[in-house]
Amino acid sequence: MKTKLSYRIFHFVKRYKFIVSGFLILVVFWLLCLHKPLFKDPTATVVVSQEGKLLGARIASDGQWRFPAVDSVPYRFKSCILEFEDAYFYSHPGFNPVAMSKALWSNLTTNNRHGGSTLTQQVVRLSRKNQKRTYLEKIIETFMATRVEAGYSKAEILNFYASNAPFGGNVVGLESACWRYFGIPSSELSWGQAAALAVLPNAPSLVFPGKNESIFKAKRDRLLQKLKEENYIDETTYELAVAEDLPGKPRELPDHTPHFTERMAREQSGNYVNSTIQFNLQRRINHITSEAYYRLDQNQIHNLAVLILDVNSREVLSYVGNAPTTAQHANYVDIITRQRSTGSTLKPFLFASLLSAGELLPNSLVADVPTSINGYNPQNFDRSYHGAVPASEALAQSLNVPAVNLLREYGLKRFYNNLYQLNFKSIDKSADYYGLSLILGGAESNLWQLTNAYAGMAATLNFFNSTSSEYPDHAFDEPVYLKKETNRVTSKNQNPELFDAGAIYQTLKTLREVNRPEGSENWEFFSDAQPLAWKTGTSYGFKDAWAVGVTGDYAIGVWVGNADGEGRPGITGIQAAAPILFEVLDVLPDSDWFEMPYDELVEAEICPQSGNLAGLFCPVSIQEWIPKKGTRTEACKFHQQVFLNQEGDQRVTASCYPLGKMLSKSWFSLPPVWEYYYAPLHPEYKPLPEFAPGCFRESEKLMEFIYPKRGETILLPKDFDGEQEVVLRVAHRNPDTKIYWYLDGVYISTTTNFHELSLELSSGIYKLLVTDSEGNSIEQQVVIDKAS
């Protein structure tokens, strides 16, 4: 039986081989007739918030408003399009023989042209770029439609149509049509709107205002009547729908995040970008920045930027790349990613580095005196000096001179490497290129990197407190802005990536207790704000104003200035950027302050005057929590034991005074130059008493040059040939003592109280000697040279 069947098949194929071959070729052609993907047209870049609301979009590269393909078609539009175009969509195999027959008969017997195409056939026509309508083309479309039906589900075919149908002008696809004509997503279409859009692809030219509106309305209303008859809508809904306005002139699309959307158009071109930005927060920040811009613009400050990050997930929650300024003032520039001088904003990272390394305690006294390092002379913002200041206060008041001295002690290259680990990619030249000015704005970074670095510190501390005292890896990785990305700060490590939790906690605690600079006003307004660790910065020449702050949950970065680099007197961190920072903070949900990381802190006896570990001669001490490695720091060196006469007003020694009558006392004493600036600001400070007459003076540093420093060269202008006025300064423990000045062995002058001397000197090398009335003297070389 099997042999007979095979024999018959063989003879059938042999007899009808041409027919069989043709059939096989047709089958192969049918299988291969569809190109994949079915649509290759470029699409617009569409950016939505984490709630799915449209933030902005950028047109496709071919000039069409064609949104990326939709996942599903809303019920109302689907009902309308099926009733209008293809009522038997779910039952036909890609073509409708009855409809095609009726259309053919009508075309042959009347002047009315009917297509009779199904939605599947229209999808084929759209994919073939609307070839000229001929009977041959209709056959090809029908043939290919059956292949589409075999390869895709009905839902997919409907999505193809909704995503690629023409809706007039350069509007392609349902979603773009909804936004361009109604300013809403397709999910919010009313019945009247859905019906209007359903009839448009059949005659896209009807949409233009003032042209064929009556025809457009008649077609829409007929469809609504049909929907009522088919029980899709009731009488009331029908009456409300026919009363709705027709779509008119295309609207501008929402643009809540113009610079972020432009960034996505470059990085995610043609994609549907589900971002991490919070829609309502973004709108509120837009309002804040708009009002701030109009205030700043009065002082010819034209640009600003604001970035908000979620500390723990590092998600971008709000992104304002620039103020709503004009093209003349570079409104198109995304300031968040532009490199600008960092000002003082890197100082907290140096503070944390020193604490984490066990080389500084939070309140250790540091020098704030005139400093010259290889010709570099840093100055504080107000050009004053404090002599000695607690490190925390130096950070809080953003003093420049202590910061430079601390950087020199910590090591420039060492700190530079820390910045690399903090992901400051824009600081890409060598450490020597920046020099010590690195800590004062000598390098450039951007709001993206800076805000993220502050967030990384806060995230590290949160992670440590929420785990069994463990540290995260990659705590300073880039922020994320795509919702599909996950928080990478998850892996655990026993060792910190850069700063230990104790150092971070002490740094943020210091930044929370910021002391406002002298002259600032109305800062009490912010005293009731939620806890915030924050830092301001101002670049040289008043070109950049920064304010960066972190709470337990959020990191906020603000930049204010002019995109073209023009400086203005009002461009300071405290005046221009900080008020915006606090306005932003006010609209964020309240956050708890950071928990204390007890496992990385120890209690220690601290000398309250010096801020160092209590030494042998410290009269009192207090218990304070310090980072564990802080126990390595040296004990207080500013308290010393002195011996006084019975009256307590003169120092004595065993060589000149009876031992039994000596009074022993602990005395807080600073080096002469420190004391010179410190004493006038601290009335409670008492200089060491003078030695009693005839007492042997032990080796003691009574005098010190303030200017010039040892090894420092005084530079004259390059083309200067005359004499330059040079002001020489000396600090003496006893200001009332007379000082005699000698230059190259020649007596010059005598000074009392204020030991300063102005001399007219030309380039050369001089020997400067000063002697006090008791015969104590110091000398050093003074080098004056022309700048190269």
mmCIF file with all atom_site columns, N, CA, C and O in Angstrom, residues 1-16:
data_model
loop_
_atom_site.group_PDB
_atom_site.id
_atom_site.type_symbol
_atom_site.label_atom_id
_atom_site.label_alt_id
_atom_site.label_comp_id
_atom_site.label_asym_id
_atom_site.label_entity_id
_atom_site.label_seq_id
_atom_site.pdbx_PDB_ins_code
_atom_site.Cartn_x
_atom_site.Cartn_y
_atom_site.Cartn_z
_atom_site.occupancy
_atom_site.B_iso_or_equiv
_atom_site.pdbx_formal_charge
_atom_site.auth_seq_id
_atom_site.auth_comp_id
_atom_site.auth_asym_id
_atom_site.auth_atom_id
_atom_site.pdbx_PDB_model_num
ATOM 1  N N  . MET A 1 1  ? 0.839 -1.210 0.000   1.00 0.00 ? 1  MET A N  1
ATOM 2  C CA . MET A 1 1  ? 0.000 0.000  0.000   1.00 0.00 ? 1  MET A CA 1
ATOM 3  C C  . MET A 1 1  ? 0.868 1.251  0.000   1.00 0.00 ? 1  MET A C  1
ATOM 4  O O  . MET A 1 1  ? 0.619 2.207  -0.729  1.00 0.00 ? 1  MET A O  1
ATOM 5  N N  . LYS A 1 2  ? 1.900 1.196  0.849   1.00 0.00 ? 2  LYS A N  1
ATOM 6  C CA . LYS A 1 2  ? 2.804 2.336  0.946   1.00 0.00 ? 2  LYS A CA 1
ATOM 7  C C  . LYS A 1 2  ? 3.547 2.551  -0.371  1.00 0.00 ? 2  LYS A C  1
ATOM 8  O O  . LYS A 1 2  ? 3.776 3.681  -0.808  1.00 0.00 ? 2  LYS A O  1
ATOM 9  N N  . THR A 1 3  ? 3.894 1.433  -1.036  1.00 0.00 ? 3  THR A N  1
ATOM 10 C CA . THR A 1 3  ? 4.624 1.517  -2.317  1.00 0.00 ? 3  THR A CA 1
ATOM 11 C C  . THR A 1 3  ? 3.751 2.131  -3.397  1.00 0.00 ? 3  THR A C  1
ATOM 12 O O  . THR A 1 3  ? 4.202 2.951  -4.216  1.00 0.00 ? 3  THR A O  1
ATOM 13 N N  . LYS A 1 4  ? 2.467 1.775  -3.421  1.00 0.00 ? 4  LYS A N  1
ATOM 14 C CA . LYS A 1 4  ? 1.543 2.327  -4.407  1.00 0.00 ? 4  LYS A CA 1
ATOM 15 C C  . LYS A 1 4  ? 1.381 3.829  -4.229  1.00 0.00 ? 4  LYS A C  1
ATOM 16 O O  . LYS A 1 4  ? 1.349 4.594  -5.199  1.00 0.00 ? 4  LYS A O  1
ATOM 17 N N  . LEU A 1 5  ? 1.287 4.277  -2.949  1.00 0.00 ? 5  LEU A N  1
ATOM 18 C CA . LEU A 1 5  ? 1.110 5.711  -2.673  1.00 0.00 ? 5  LEU A CA 1
ATOM 19 C C  . LEU A 1 5  ? 2.328 6.491  -3.133  1.00 0.00 ? 5  LEU A C  1
ATOM 20 O O  . LEU A 1 5  ? 2.210 7.552  -3.767  1.00 0.00 ? 5  LEU A O  1
ATOM 21 N N  . SER A 1 6  ? 3.491 5.976  -2.843  1.00 0.00 ? 6  SER A N  1
ATOM 22 C CA . SER A 1 6  ? 4.725 6.644  -3.258  1.00 0.00 ? 6  SER A CA 1
ATOM 23 C C  . SER A 1 6  ? 4.811 6.708  -4.769  1.00 0.00 ? 6  SER A C  1
ATOM 24 O O  . SER A 1 6  ? 5.255 7.704  -5.353  1.00 0.00 ? 6  SER A O  1
ATOM 25 N N  . TYR A 1 7  ? 4.386 5.660  -5.426  1.00 0.00 ? 7  TYR A N  1
ATOM 26 C CA . TYR A 1 7  ? 4.421 5.600  -6.892  1.00 0.00 ? 7  TYR A CA 1
ATOM 27 C C  . TYR A 1 7  ? 3.517 6.667  -7.499  1.00 0.00 ? 7  TYR A C  1
ATOM 28 O O  . TYR A 1 7  ? 3.891 7.365  -8.436  1.00 0.00 ? 7  TYR A O  1
ATOM 29 N N  . ARG A 1 8  ? 2.320 6.799  -6.900  1.00 0.00 ? 8  ARG A N  1
ATOM 30 C CA . ARG A 1 8  ? 1.368 7.797  -7.420  1.00 0.00 ? 8  ARG A CA 1
ATOM 31 C C  . ARG A 1 8  ? 1.898 9.231  -7.228  1.00 0.00 ? 8  ARG A C  1
ATOM 32 O O  . ARG A 1 8  ? 1.753 10.084 -8.106  1.00 0.00 ? 8  ARG A O  1
ATOM 33 N N  . ILE A 1 9  ? 2.493 9.450  -6.053  1.00 0.00 ? 9  ILE A N  1
ATOM 34 C CA . ILE A 1 9  ? 3.050 10.794 -5.803  1.00 0.00 ? 9  ILE A CA 1
ATOM 35 C C  . ILE A 1 9  ? 4.165 11.103 -6.791  1.00 0.00 ? 9  ILE A C  1
ATOM 36 O O  . ILE A 1 9  ? 4.256 12.211 -7.336  1.00 0.00 ? 9  ILE A O  1
ATOM 37 N N  . PHE A 1 10 ? 5.026 10.126 -7.020  1.00 0.00 ? 10 PHE A N  1
ATOM 38 C CA . PHE A 1 10 ? 6.140 10.306 -7.945  1.00 0.00 ? 10 PHE A CA 1
ATOM 39 C C  . PHE A 1 10 ? 5.648 10.683 -9.333  1.00 0.00 ? 10 PHE A C  1
ATOM 40 O O  . PHE A 1 10 ? 6.142 11.616 -9.978  1.00 0.00 ? 10 PHE A O  1
ATOM 41 N N  . HIS A 1 11 ? 4.634 9.923  -9.823  1.00 0.00 ? 11 HIS A N  1
ATOM 42 C CA . HIS A 1 11 ? 4.114 10.202 -11.168 1.00 0.00 ? 11 HIS A CA 1
ATOM 43 C C  . HIS A 1 11 ? 3.363 11.527 -11.218 1.00 0.00 ? 11 HIS A C  1
ATOM 44 O O  . HIS A 1 11 ? 3.397 12.213 -12.252 1.00 0.00 ? 11 HIS A O  1
ATOM 45 N N  . PHE A 1 12 ? 2.721 11.901 -10.097 1.00 0.00 ? 12 PHE A N  1
ATOM 46 C CA . PHE A 1 12 ? 2.018 13.190 -10.077 1.00 0.00 ? 12 PHE A CA 1
ATOM 47 C C  . PHE A 1 12 ? 3.023 14.335 -10.189 1.00 0.00 ? 12 PHE A C  1
ATOM 48 O O  . PHE A 1 12 ? 2.820 15.275 -10.970 1.00 0.00 ? 12 PHE A O  1
ATOM 49 N N  . VAL A 1 13 ? 4.094 14.240 -9.400  1.00 0.00 ? 13 VAL A N  1
ATOM 50 C CA . VAL A 1 13 ? 5.123 15.283 -9.437  1.00 0.00 ? 13 VAL A CA 1
ATOM 51 C C  . VAL A 1 13 ? 5.768 15.346 -10.805 1.00 0.00 ? 13 VAL A C  1
ATOM 52 O O  . VAL A 1 13 ? 6.029 16.421 -11.354 1.00 0.00 ? 13 VAL A O  1
ATOM 53 N N  . LYS A 1 14 ? 6.021 14.167 -11.397 1.00 0.00 ? 14 LYS A N  1
ATOM 54 C CA . LYS A 1 14 ? 6.666 14.132 -12.713 1.00 0.00 ? 14 LYS A CA 1
ATOM 55 C C  . LYS A 1 14 ? 5.786 14.740 -13.769 1.00 0.00 ? 14 LYS A C  1
ATOM 56 O O  . LYS A 1 14 ? 6.244 15.468 -14.666 1.00 0.00 ? 14 LYS A O  1
ATOM 57 N N  . ARG A 1 15 ? 4.467 14.423 -13.684 1.00 0.00 ? 15 ARG A N  1
ATOM 58 C CA . ARG A 1 15 ? 3.523 14.909 -14.697 1.00 0.00 ? 15 ARG A CA 1
ATOM 59 C C  . ARG A 1 15 ? 3.272 16.399 -14.547 1.00 0.00 ? 15 ARG A C  1
ATOM 60 O O  . ARG A 1 15 ? 3.127 17.113 -15.543 1.00 0.00 ? 15 ARG A O  1
ATOM 61 N N  . TYR A 1 16 ? 3.196 16.848 -13.287 1.00 0.00 ? 16 TYR A N  1
ATOM 62 C CA . TYR A 1 16 ? 2.873 18.270 -13.051 1.00 0.00 ? 16 TYR A CA 1
ATOM 63 C C  . TYR A 1 16 ? 4.059 19.016 -12.412 1.00 0.00 ? 16 TYR A C  1
ATOM 64 O O  . TYR A 1 16 ? 3.894 19.835 -11.514 1.00 0.00 ? 16 TYR A O  1
#
